[in-house]
Amino acid sequence: MLPSERSETINSSDWIVEAKFNGYRVMAHFGNGSCELRTRNYANATRWFPEIAAPLSDVQGGPFIVDGVACIFDEQGRSDNDALLYRSRRRRSCEDAPLATYLIFDILAAGDEVLTALPLAERKNRLSTLLGRPMPNVHLVEYAGHQRELLAGWPIHWHKPECLVAKRMDSIYVPGKRSLDWVRTKVSASVRP
């Protein structure tokens, strides 16, 4: 599912906002000792990011399918696209490249249950229940009801995002479609540092 573009900020109790991270959009299919990572173009990225696949393969139950972004961050919390490109061009992990982080923002399946028709609010709850414990190199994307609230809790040592994705809380997940229920917006200048 892809966001639409919109210039104005959405301020409504029916929406949440998340930071938009620069990286590779990756679907993870995992559980009971295995994990496969796939890019939006269906390239198998499992060997590119073993530091992401390993902790997800340890999750019991499943299979689970989640949607997220694989990123490499520098010391200031900015996306290092050159390091990410270096890894993807080689189609494998590289000893001299920094570790990648997988930022998960949605869950699409759990066991035999397809979750895409559930509202986003319920999918977020399921995701939090499944992956609520800390894992190395795997994190849930934080969200809030308003961009000011999201950015107020932003880690002080991380670069604040320039873009956000606003998502309607009752939206379903429509694979491969650009939706008005997910909207990419710029961070308002009034809340930038």
mmCIF file of C-alpha atoms in Angstrom:
data_model
loop_
_atom_site.group_PDB
_atom_site.id
_atom_site.type_symbol
_atom_site.label_atom_id
_atom_site.label_comp_id
_atom_site.label_asym_id
_atom_site.label_seq_id
_atom_site.Cartn_x
_atom_site.Cartn_y
_atom_site.Cartn_z
ATOM 1 C CA MET A 1 0.000 0.000 0.000
ATOM 2 C CA LEU A 2 1.352 3.396 -0.969
ATOM 3 C CA PRO A 3 0.588 6.905 0.312
ATOM 4 C CA SER A 4 -0.843 9.732 -1.756
ATOM 5 C CA GLU A 5 0.758 13.183 -1.704
ATOM 6 C CA ARG A 6 -0.812 16.127 0.077
ATOM 7 C CA SER A 7 0.614 19.533 0.913
ATOM 8 C CA GLU A 8 -1.471 20.398 3.966
ATOM 9 C CA THR A 9 -1.175 18.798 7.389
ATOM 10 C CA ILE A 10 -3.975 16.500 8.521
ATOM 11 C CA ASN A 11 -5.238 17.284 12.013
ATOM 12 C CA SER A 12 -8.032 14.916 12.954
ATOM 13 C CA SER A 13 -8.660 12.421 15.741
ATOM 14 C CA ASP A 14 -9.451 9.868 13.015
ATOM 15 C CA TRP A 15 -5.815 9.862 11.828
ATOM 16 C CA ILE A 16 -2.363 9.018 13.159
ATOM 17 C CA VAL A 17 1.016 10.234 11.930
ATOM 18 C CA GLU A 18 4.287 8.344 11.543
ATOM 19 C CA ALA A 19 7.721 9.469 10.407
ATOM 20 C CA LYS A 20 8.542 8.595 6.816
ATOM 21 C CA PHE A 21 11.911 6.857 6.748
ATOM 22 C CA ASN A 22 14.128 6.693 3.667
ATOM 23 C CA GLY A 23 15.155 3.156 2.836
ATOM 24 C CA TYR A 24 13.969 -0.003 1.110
ATOM 25 C CA ARG A 25 10.348 -0.968 1.522
ATOM 26 C CA VAL A 26 10.536 -4.583 2.668
ATOM 27 C CA MET A 27 7.927 -7.220 3.443
ATOM 28 C CA ALA A 28 8.978 -9.846 5.987
ATOM 29 C CA HIS A 29 7.442 -13.338 6.034
ATOM 30 C CA PHE A 30 8.635 -15.046 9.214
ATOM 31 C CA GLY A 31 8.031 -17.347 12.156
ATOM 32 C CA ASN A 32 9.088 -20.685 13.632
ATOM 33 C CA GLY A 33 12.717 -20.568 12.617
ATOM 34 C CA SER A 34 12.614 -18.895 9.219
ATOM 35 C CA CYS A 35 12.395 -15.436 7.682
ATOM 36 C CA GLU A 36 12.251 -14.189 4.103
ATOM 37 C CA LEU A 37 12.594 -10.509 3.188
ATOM 38 C CA ARG A 38 11.250 -9.180 -0.116
ATOM 39 C CA THR A 39 11.502 -5.704 -1.652
ATOM 40 C CA ARG A 40 8.622 -3.940 -3.400
ATOM 41 C CA ASN A 41 9.923 -5.382 -6.663
ATOM 42 C CA TYR A 42 9.922 -8.908 -5.128
ATOM 43 C CA ALA A 43 13.709 -9.146 -4.962
ATOM 44 C CA ASN A 44 14.770 -11.542 -2.222
ATOM 45 C CA ALA A 45 16.589 -9.312 0.280
ATOM 46 C CA THR A 46 17.104 -11.934 2.995
ATOM 47 C CA ARG A 47 20.865 -12.259 2.303
ATOM 48 C CA TRP A 48 21.213 -8.471 2.116
ATOM 49 C CA PHE A 49 20.015 -8.017 5.692
ATOM 50 C CA PRO A 50 20.825 -11.081 7.846
ATOM 51 C CA GLU A 51 20.821 -8.844 10.940
ATOM 52 C CA ILE A 52 17.090 -8.267 10.307
ATOM 53 C CA ALA A 53 16.174 -11.808 9.253
ATOM 54 C CA ALA A 54 17.839 -13.505 12.248
ATOM 55 C CA PRO A 55 15.784 -11.940 15.074
ATOM 56 C CA LEU A 56 12.526 -12.281 13.117
ATOM 57 C CA SER A 57 13.177 -15.965 12.463
ATOM 58 C CA ASP A 58 13.291 -16.472 16.248
ATOM 59 C CA VAL A 59 9.671 -15.310 16.666
ATOM 60 C CA GLN A 60 7.500 -18.256 17.653
ATOM 61 C CA GLY A 61 4.221 -19.029 15.895
ATOM 62 C CA GLY A 62 3.142 -17.703 12.569
ATOM 63 C CA PRO A 63 3.708 -17.456 9.803
ATOM 64 C CA PHE A 64 3.507 -13.669 10.043
ATOM 65 C CA ILE A 65 3.730 -11.079 7.274
ATOM 66 C CA VAL A 66 4.680 -7.497 8.117
ATOM 67 C CA ASP A 67 5.422 -4.357 6.109
ATOM 68 C CA GLY A 68 8.243 -1.971 6.893
ATOM 69 C CA VAL A 69 11.352 -0.149 5.756
ATOM 70 C CA ALA A 70 14.976 -1.336 5.931
ATOM 71 C CA CYS A 71 17.218 1.633 6.712
ATOM 72 C CA ILE A 72 20.805 2.360 7.603
ATOM 73 C CA PHE A 73 21.278 5.350 9.902
ATOM 74 C CA ASP A 74 24.320 7.490 10.568
ATOM 75 C CA GLU A 75 25.268 8.738 14.058
ATOM 76 C CA GLN A 76 22.783 11.628 13.822
ATOM 77 C CA GLY A 77 19.879 9.367 12.910
ATOM 78 C CA ARG A 78 19.828 10.380 9.240
ATOM 79 C CA SER A 79 19.210 7.785 6.553
ATOM 80 C CA ASP A 80 22.456 6.741 4.891
ATOM 81 C CA ASN A 81 21.221 5.855 1.420
ATOM 82 C CA ASP A 82 24.752 5.333 0.085
ATOM 83 C CA ALA A 83 25.410 2.584 2.654
ATOM 84 C CA LEU A 84 22.062 0.986 1.830
ATOM 85 C CA LEU A 85 22.803 1.088 -1.897
ATOM 86 C CA TYR A 86 26.226 -0.444 -1.260
ATOM 87 C CA ARG A 87 24.580 -3.434 0.433
ATOM 88 C CA SER A 88 21.837 -3.891 -2.147
ATOM 89 C CA ARG A 89 24.209 -3.728 -5.131
ATOM 90 C CA ARG A 90 26.195 -6.608 -3.720
ATOM 91 C CA ARG A 91 23.023 -8.581 -2.954
ATOM 92 C CA ARG A 92 24.501 -9.628 0.378
ATOM 93 C CA SER A 93 25.593 -8.430 3.785
ATOM 94 C CA CYS A 94 28.962 -6.690 3.837
ATOM 95 C CA GLU A 95 31.378 -6.776 6.760
ATOM 96 C CA ASP A 96 32.435 -3.196 6.136
ATOM 97 C CA ALA A 97 28.877 -1.804 5.959
ATOM 98 C CA PRO A 98 26.942 -0.524 8.977
ATOM 99 C CA LEU A 99 24.051 -2.587 10.319
ATOM 100 C CA ALA A 100 20.577 -2.081 8.899
ATOM 101 C CA THR A 101 17.473 -1.444 10.984
ATOM 102 C CA TYR A 102 14.009 -2.734 10.055
ATOM 103 C CA LEU A 103 11.209 -0.332 10.968
ATOM 104 C CA ILE A 104 7.865 -2.157 10.918
ATOM 105 C CA PHE A 105 4.630 -0.223 10.523
ATOM 106 C CA ASP A 106 1.949 -2.797 9.593
ATOM 107 C CA ILE A 107 0.984 -6.450 9.896
ATOM 108 C CA LEU A 108 -0.831 -8.238 7.080
ATOM 109 C CA ALA A 109 -1.140 -11.854 8.246
ATOM 110 C CA ALA A 110 -0.859 -13.930 11.397
ATOM 111 C CA GLY A 111 -1.069 -17.705 11.125
ATOM 112 C CA ASP A 112 -3.925 -18.566 8.788
ATOM 113 C CA GLU A 113 -5.594 -15.180 9.327
ATOM 114 C CA VAL A 114 -5.290 -12.462 6.691
ATOM 115 C CA LEU A 115 -5.479 -9.093 8.494
ATOM 116 C CA THR A 116 -5.632 -6.653 5.572
ATOM 117 C CA ALA A 117 -9.403 -6.073 5.929
ATOM 118 C CA LEU A 118 -9.076 -5.096 9.599
ATOM 119 C CA PRO A 119 -8.903 -1.378 10.466
ATOM 120 C CA LEU A 120 -5.419 0.063 10.947
ATOM 121 C CA ALA A 121 -6.058 0.599 14.667
ATOM 122 C CA GLU A 122 -6.594 -3.133 15.171
ATOM 123 C CA ARG A 123 -3.607 -4.064 13.000
ATOM 124 C CA LYS A 124 -1.416 -1.740 15.088
ATOM 125 C CA ASN A 125 -2.619 -3.470 18.268
ATOM 126 C CA ARG A 126 -1.862 -6.907 16.795
ATOM 127 C CA LEU A 127 1.584 -5.729 15.713
ATOM 128 C CA SER A 128 2.352 -4.318 19.156
ATOM 129 C CA THR A 129 1.275 -7.584 20.805
ATOM 130 C CA LEU A 130 3.401 -9.656 18.442
ATOM 131 C CA LEU A 131 6.563 -7.541 18.449
ATOM 132 C CA GLY A 132 6.279 -5.576 21.678
ATOM 133 C CA ARG A 133 9.527 -6.925 23.141
ATOM 134 C CA PRO A 134 12.826 -5.345 22.057
ATOM 135 C CA MET A 135 14.707 -7.097 19.253
ATOM 136 C CA PRO A 136 18.091 -6.221 17.802
ATOM 137 C CA ASN A 137 17.806 -4.249 14.543
ATOM 138 C CA VAL A 138 13.987 -4.547 14.468
ATOM 139 C CA HIS A 139 11.710 -1.776 15.760
ATOM 140 C CA LEU A 140 8.077 -0.789 15.540
ATOM 141 C CA VAL A 141 7.450 2.608 13.968
ATOM 142 C CA GLU A 142 6.227 5.068 16.592
ATOM 143 C CA TYR A 143 3.020 6.951 15.861
ATOM 144 C CA ALA A 144 0.951 9.704 17.458
ATOM 145 C CA GLY A 145 -2.266 11.583 16.942
ATOM 146 C CA HIS A 146 -0.553 14.782 15.779
ATOM 147 C CA GLN A 147 2.833 15.654 14.289
ATOM 148 C CA ARG A 148 3.682 17.964 17.215
ATOM 149 C CA GLU A 149 3.117 15.064 19.622
ATOM 150 C CA LEU A 150 5.195 12.684 17.479
ATOM 151 C CA LEU A 151 8.121 15.082 17.150
ATOM 152 C CA ALA A 152 8.039 16.083 20.836
ATOM 153 C CA GLY A 153 8.991 12.520 21.717
ATOM 154 C CA TRP A 154 11.596 12.219 18.965
ATOM 155 C CA PRO A 155 15.017 10.976 20.173
ATOM 156 C CA ILE A 156 17.141 14.060 20.826
ATOM 157 C CA HIS A 157 20.185 12.631 19.001
ATOM 158 C CA TRP A 158 18.217 11.768 15.853
ATOM 159 C CA HIS A 159 17.651 13.994 12.875
ATOM 160 C CA LYS A 160 13.960 14.981 12.752
ATOM 161 C CA PRO A 161 12.113 13.730 9.658
ATOM 162 C CA GLU A 162 11.149 16.067 6.837
ATOM 163 C CA CYS A 163 8.100 14.025 5.867
ATOM 164 C CA LEU A 164 5.363 12.182 7.700
ATOM 165 C CA VAL A 165 2.748 9.676 6.647
ATOM 166 C CA ALA A 166 -0.732 10.329 8.013
ATOM 167 C CA LYS A 167 -2.961 7.260 8.120
ATOM 168 C CA ARG A 168 -6.682 6.986 8.687
ATOM 169 C CA MET A 169 -7.254 4.786 11.768
ATOM 170 C CA ASP A 170 -10.113 2.856 10.149
ATOM 171 C CA SER A 171 -8.260 2.225 6.865
ATOM 172 C CA ILE A 172 -7.841 -1.264 5.473
ATOM 173 C CA TYR A 173 -4.603 -2.374 3.799
ATOM 174 C CA VAL A 174 -4.883 -2.511 0.007
ATOM 175 C CA PRO A 175 -1.702 -4.133 -1.387
ATOM 176 C CA GLY A 176 -0.020 -2.334 -4.290
ATOM 177 C CA LYS A 177 -2.514 0.555 -4.352
ATOM 178 C CA ARG A 178 -1.943 4.251 -3.757
ATOM 179 C CA SER A 179 -4.578 5.338 -1.267
ATOM 180 C CA LEU A 180 -6.053 8.572 0.083
ATOM 181 C CA ASP A 181 -6.232 6.785 3.454
ATOM 182 C CA TRP A 182 -2.432 7.062 3.697
ATOM 183 C CA VAL A 183 -1.089 10.532 2.919
ATOM 184 C CA ARG A 184 2.500 11.754 2.767
ATOM 185 C CA THR A 185 2.934 15.325 4.019
ATOM 186 C CA LYS A 186 5.822 17.637 4.818
ATOM 187 C CA VAL A 187 6.569 18.429 8.444
ATOM 188 C CA SER A 188 5.167 21.879 9.227
ATOM 189 C CA ALA A 189 7.868 24.513 9.596
ATOM 190 C CA SER A 190 6.278 25.577 12.894
ATOM 191 C CA VAL A 191 7.206 22.262 14.547
ATOM 192 C CA ARG A 192 10.697 21.829 13.090
ATOM 193 C CA PRO A 193 13.604 22.392 15.476
#
